[in-house]
Coordinates of C-alpha atoms in Angstrom, one line a residue:
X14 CA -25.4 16.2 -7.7
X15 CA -24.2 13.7 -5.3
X16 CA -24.9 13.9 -1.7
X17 CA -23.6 11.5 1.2
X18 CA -24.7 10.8 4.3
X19 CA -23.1 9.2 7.2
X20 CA -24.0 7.5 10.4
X21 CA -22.7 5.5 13.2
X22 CA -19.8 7.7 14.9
X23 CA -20.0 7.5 18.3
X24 CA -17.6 7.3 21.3
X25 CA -16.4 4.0 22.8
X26 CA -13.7 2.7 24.7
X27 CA -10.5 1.4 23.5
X28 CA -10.8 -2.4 22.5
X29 CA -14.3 -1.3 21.3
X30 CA -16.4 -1.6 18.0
X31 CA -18.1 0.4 15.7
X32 CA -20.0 0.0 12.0
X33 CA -20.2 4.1 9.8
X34 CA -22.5 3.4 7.2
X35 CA -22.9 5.8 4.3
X36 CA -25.5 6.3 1.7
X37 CA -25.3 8.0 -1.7
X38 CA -28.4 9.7 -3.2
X39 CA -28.5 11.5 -6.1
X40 CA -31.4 13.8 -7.7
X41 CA -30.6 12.4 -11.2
X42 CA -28.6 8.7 -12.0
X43 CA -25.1 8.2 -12.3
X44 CA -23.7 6.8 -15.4
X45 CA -21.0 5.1 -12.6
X46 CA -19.7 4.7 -9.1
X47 CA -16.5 3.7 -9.1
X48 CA -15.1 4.0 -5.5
X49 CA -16.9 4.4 -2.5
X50 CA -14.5 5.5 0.6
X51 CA -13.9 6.3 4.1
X52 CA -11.2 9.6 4.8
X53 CA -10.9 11.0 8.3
X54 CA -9.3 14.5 8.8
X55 CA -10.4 17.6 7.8
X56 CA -10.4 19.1 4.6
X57 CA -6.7 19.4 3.4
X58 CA -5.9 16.7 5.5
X59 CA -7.5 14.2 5.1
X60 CA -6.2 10.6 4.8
X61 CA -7.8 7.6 3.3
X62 CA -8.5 4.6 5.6
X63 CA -10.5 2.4 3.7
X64 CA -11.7 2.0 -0.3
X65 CA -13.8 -0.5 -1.9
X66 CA -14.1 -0.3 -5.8
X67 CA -16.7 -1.4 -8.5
X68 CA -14.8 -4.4 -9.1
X69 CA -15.4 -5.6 -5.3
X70 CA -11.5 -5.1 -4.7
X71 CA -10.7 -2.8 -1.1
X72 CA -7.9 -1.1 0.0
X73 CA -6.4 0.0 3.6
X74 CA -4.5 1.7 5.4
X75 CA -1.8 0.2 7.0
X76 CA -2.9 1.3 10.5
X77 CA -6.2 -0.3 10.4
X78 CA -5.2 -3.3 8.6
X79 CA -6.9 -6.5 10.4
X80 CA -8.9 -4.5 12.4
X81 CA -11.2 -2.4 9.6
X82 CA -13.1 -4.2 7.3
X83 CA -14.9 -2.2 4.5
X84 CA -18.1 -3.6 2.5
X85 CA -21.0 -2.5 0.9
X86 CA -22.0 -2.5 -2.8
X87 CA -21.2 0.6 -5.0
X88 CA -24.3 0.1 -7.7
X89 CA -26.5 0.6 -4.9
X90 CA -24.6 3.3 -3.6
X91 CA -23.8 2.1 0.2
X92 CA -21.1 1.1 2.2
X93 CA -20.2 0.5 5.8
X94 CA -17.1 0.1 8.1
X95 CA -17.0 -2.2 10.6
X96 CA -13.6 -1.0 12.9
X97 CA -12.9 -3.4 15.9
X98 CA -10.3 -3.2 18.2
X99 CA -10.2 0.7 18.1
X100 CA -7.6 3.2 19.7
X101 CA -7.5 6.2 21.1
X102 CA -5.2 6.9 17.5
X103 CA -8.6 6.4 15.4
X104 CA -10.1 9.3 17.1
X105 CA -11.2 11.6 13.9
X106 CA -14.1 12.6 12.2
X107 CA -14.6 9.9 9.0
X108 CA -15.9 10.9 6.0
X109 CA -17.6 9.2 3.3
X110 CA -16.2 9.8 -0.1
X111 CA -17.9 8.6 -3.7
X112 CA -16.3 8.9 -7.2
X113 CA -17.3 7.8 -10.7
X114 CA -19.1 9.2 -13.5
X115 CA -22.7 11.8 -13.4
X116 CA -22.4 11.7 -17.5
X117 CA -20.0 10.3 -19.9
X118 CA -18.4 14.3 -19.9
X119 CA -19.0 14.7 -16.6
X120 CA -17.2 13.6 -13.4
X121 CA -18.1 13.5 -9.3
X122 CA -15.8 13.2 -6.3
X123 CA -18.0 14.2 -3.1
X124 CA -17.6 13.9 0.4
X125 CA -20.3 13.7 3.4
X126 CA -20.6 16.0 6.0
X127 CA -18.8 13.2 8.2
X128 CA -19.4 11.5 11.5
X129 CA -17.6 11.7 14.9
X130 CA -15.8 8.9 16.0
X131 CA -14.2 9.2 19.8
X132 CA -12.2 6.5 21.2
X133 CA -11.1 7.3 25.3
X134 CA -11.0 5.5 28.2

């Protein structure tokens, strides 16, 4: 079982910065990460902001395009998001998502328990 857990919400002004990091444990190995993720919404709405694959390639949403950047390395199960320039618009909780393989027969697709982020003058 996969577990995720975020850090680095917090509540800033707009025009400010702030870096979520996310770590991926697990009590046995994966076989594979494939995608390692930041949503924000709640479940059943949730919407992807940023992706970063195995292969080093990252996706984004066009909102936070040139503002977000996405890193981290999904064989050692991390990754961060550095978001500058924030609006009041990227108010949300964010949650950490991870995807691959726990066994050749058997998939994962977890979430964390998510991080406020708060963006008001």
């Amino acid at each position: 079982q996969v577990q995720l857990v975020e850090s680095g919400g917090s509540s800033v002004e707009p025009g400010g910065s702030l870096r979520l990091s996310c770590v991926a444990t697990a009590a046995s190995p994966v076989l594979s990460m494939e995608n390692m993720a930041w949503y924000r919404g709640p479940p059943g709405q949730r919407e992807l902001i940023a992706a970063l694959g195995d292969d080093g390639r990252t996706r984004y949403d066009e909102s936070v395009k040139g503002r977000f950047t996405i890193s981290g390395d999904t064989a050692k199960h991390v990754v961060w998001l550095q978001m500058n320039n924030l609006t009041p618009e990227d108010t949300g909780v964010y949650y950490c998502n991870a995807n691959g393989r726990q066994s050749l027969t058997q998939r994962f697709d977890m979430y964390g328990r998510g991080t406020q982020v708060t963006v008001s003058s």
